[in-house]
Amino acid sequence: MKKLTILLFFCFPLLASAQLRKGLVKDKNGEPIDRVTIILHQADSTLATRIAKNGLFSFQQPLKGSYVLILKAVGYQDMSKALNLPMDSINLVMNNDDKTLDQVTVSASKTVIIRKIDRVIFNVENSIVASGTTVWDALGKAPGVQTRFDGGITANNKGVVIYMDDKPIRLSGEDLAAYLRSLPSDNIAKIEIMANPTARYDAQGGAVINIISKKPKGDGFNLVLSGGYTQSNYSSYNPSMVFNYRKDKLNVYGSYGYSRRKKDHTEREYVIFDSPENYSDWRNDKLGIRKGHSNSYKIGADYNFNSKQVIGILVNGYNSVNSRPNNTLTTIVNNHSPVPDSILHTQNVSNGKARQYSFNINYKIKLDTNGRNINVDMDYVPYQNKNSQQVDTYGINGNGSPLPDQYHIFTPSDQHINIYSGKIDYTDKFWKNWTFESGLKYSSIRTRNSFDFYNNPATGPELVSSRSDRFEYAENISAIYASISGDAGKWSIKGGLRGEYTRIIGKSMVLNTNNQNHYFKLFPTLFLVYKMNKDNELNFTYNSRISRPEYWRLNPFKSYTSPYTYLEGNPALQPAFIYNGEVGYTYKQQYNISFYLRRMVDYFSNITVQDNTTKLFYDTQRNLDLSQEMGFSASFPIKPASWWEINNYAQGTYRQEKSWYLQTSYDYHVWGIYLSSSHAFTLNKTQGLKAEISAWYSSPTIQGIYKLARLYDVSAGMSKGLFKGKGTLRLAVSDIFYGNAYRIDVDYENQLNGFYEQNDTRSATLSFSYRIGGNPAAARKRTSASEEEKKRTQ
């Protein structure tokens, strides 16, 4: 026994070395290929099989002699490699298989909705109702995502930061909506919804939505042409194209989209001014049009110095022209009179031009074949927005005689924003399946805003200096983060910590105010998964986030829409802090139920204020005390037949809104539910004939003192593959029952008002796309230095 022990002691190092310790599978561009099947053969026997994870594989058993490796992967040519073992490492390169790619286009398609531990993926290119329209429309079809009339976007009841290919869109509110409406959804591969982002992402925002654009794949020149025509009350259309040219070490890619849009807009508003001296009922009926055209474009290039180093440049651009003519009829009834006391007719025409460019340079170096790399990004983003508004109000008394005081104003405004940012990220892999990430980032934002107020009588414009202003805002953020992820037995762990130091200065020249603030905050993130067995998992998530006010919310200008109504910002707004906790259970990687608790402290919101004495009604911004909710979410996909796929999602909430406001306080509680169901049908696989029906419902809820009515949407569509899978024809109908209209009411203390708004959301879209060359794929992910700031500009 002693001799055997000594023999094994000396032979063990030789046996341990007789193996293949490390293998890496790459494509011709040096990128690792995931999910490659690797089969180890000797003579006519199969000895072992491995599935490559991010291109990496190994055979740890004792091996010595001549062997053959066989590699298989969808979209690549099968490959065999003879080798002699033992061997420490080997690099393998697989070639694209264009024939296989064409077959995949016809016979295989991704599931429309995919749910993972940290995100939900909505495959836009496989959704009929989301294709052929705009990115804004596609967002409204994504599970758990709601788009609002004012340009706001929420995901799972959280405010969001919008990214495009891991780079933020530096717009907010109506400017963000206008930009997303300029982007054809046919240029988009998928939308990722991250309710609890990791430490790698900036701490800004409750959730992150990452829009991944298409990028044609394959050598040579590849092109995808698309176009859509939408008919609602008016017509809109949006042609687009995506291309790339790849040869040897160089890849040049880009896209262009044009959008011409015209939509109907109706609104009914009421305000009840009730004071001891007077009772006055104001009813506003507004008819308007939202029209405009825009160009969006992107050009980029990647150059691979070798298999380890790549440098890239990327330029994005956006130009838009918009017009919003409105006619409002205001009927005023005093002291419950049966006839109006007066009637006001207001003509409001708002015209605007916006342009934004984004310049990015990216460098990535792979330090070894085990996944260790460094990524560097530098960004510059200039933005300009010019608007002008002409308001003319004419009034008559109840007897038909004209009111003596007519109202005519002209208010031009100009905004310039410059954003500079840089970041460096380091990634390392160790212990086979553990990953360490860390990074630094710095961003600097400067905004200059001018607003002029002119009385506009018949003799010519007269500048009113007391109502004009110049506002400057500066923000600097320094950030550092670190995260680690990996597996330990039955546990999968992903944890991180991000620290951000923020310094801001806001100055109003005319108001002579100077608001300054600085703070340092830590934002932890933790994901835990316990695999009970191959079919059952338990998971836990915790993170904290910050929500900084968008720049337009800080701007103190008063923008009048009539003699008695205006909007203004609040330069004293403070950031809100968000805390999220969640526990869940997953069955067979498909069915999931989770329970969560979410708490937002010092959250900010727009609020309406009515002065019952002066009859002024205005919209402003302020911090409120607390918004919190607890609830559950459940997803359960079903496949009743091979040709029928169903994705169901449900979210139930118990919500509390609590704050001190207008010399008193409120404490509201409400139960709510959100339901969505998407059905995909393959009617004829051979002919490429498919259909889709999607629906969602959101119950009444609250936001501060606002009470929001229920919303719902039902959409359907069909598609037909043409020209051997290279072309697709789609017909879709959105919001069939016109349920996506907004109603908000306020009944708090002496505040009694509300409105009902329809935005021409019921429409039919006919679209066509055609592919020349390689099959479209998701663009190379590049997380640029300019992150959440784009979301917050206006």
mmCIF file of C-alpha atoms in Angstrom, residues 20 37-50 57 59 61 63-72 78-85 87 90 92:
data_model
loop_
_atom_site.group_PDB
_atom_site.id
_atom_site.type_symbol
_atom_site.label_atom_id
_atom_site.label_comp_id
_atom_site.label_asym_id
_atom_site.label_seq_id
_atom_site.Cartn_x
_atom_site.Cartn_y
_atom_site.Cartn_z
ATOM 1 C CA LEU A 20 -6.382 19.884 -22.579
ATOM 2 C CA THR A 37 -20.662 22.096 -29.311
ATOM 3 C CA ILE A 38 -17.181 20.476 -29.047
ATOM 4 C CA ILE A 39 -16.916 16.691 -29.457
ATOM 5 C CA LEU A 40 -13.694 14.805 -28.602
ATOM 6 C CA HIS A 41 -13.109 11.721 -30.806
ATOM 7 C CA GLN A 42 -10.481 8.979 -30.774
ATOM 8 C CA ALA A 43 -10.687 6.380 -33.541
ATOM 9 C CA ASP A 44 -14.439 5.771 -33.918
ATOM 10 C CA SER A 45 -15.338 6.529 -30.308
ATOM 11 C CA THR A 46 -16.785 9.704 -28.789
ATOM 12 C CA LEU A 47 -14.947 10.319 -25.527
ATOM 13 C CA ALA A 48 -16.489 13.577 -24.287
ATOM 14 C CA THR A 49 -18.681 16.521 -25.291
ATOM 15 C CA ARG A 50 -18.449 20.128 -24.104
ATOM 16 C CA PHE A 57 -13.871 25.017 -22.996
ATOM 17 C CA PHE A 59 -11.124 18.634 -21.053
ATOM 18 C CA GLN A 61 -9.687 14.062 -17.796
ATOM 19 C CA LEU A 63 -5.641 12.358 -22.219
ATOM 20 C CA LYS A 64 -2.610 11.180 -24.155
ATOM 21 C CA GLY A 65 -2.274 10.375 -27.841
ATOM 22 C CA SER A 66 -3.943 11.401 -31.110
ATOM 23 C CA TYR A 67 -7.468 12.837 -31.027
ATOM 24 C CA VAL A 68 -9.912 14.747 -33.235
ATOM 25 C CA LEU A 69 -12.025 17.715 -32.133
ATOM 26 C CA ILE A 70 -15.323 18.297 -33.995
ATOM 27 C CA LEU A 71 -16.943 21.742 -33.600
ATOM 28 C CA LYS A 72 -20.548 22.639 -34.448
ATOM 29 C CA ASP A 78 -18.653 22.500 -39.052
ATOM 30 C CA MET A 79 -14.985 22.107 -38.234
ATOM 31 C CA SER A 80 -12.655 19.245 -37.324
ATOM 32 C CA LYS A 81 -9.168 19.551 -35.855
ATOM 33 C CA ALA A 82 -6.604 16.765 -35.345
ATOM 34 C CA LEU A 83 -4.324 17.182 -32.338
ATOM 35 C CA ASN A 84 -1.940 15.345 -30.076
ATOM 36 C CA LEU A 85 -2.471 15.481 -26.313
ATOM 37 C CA MET A 87 -1.693 20.143 -24.637
ATOM 38 C CA ILE A 90 -5.473 25.766 -28.201
ATOM 39 C CA LEU A 92 -9.688 27.561 -32.898
#
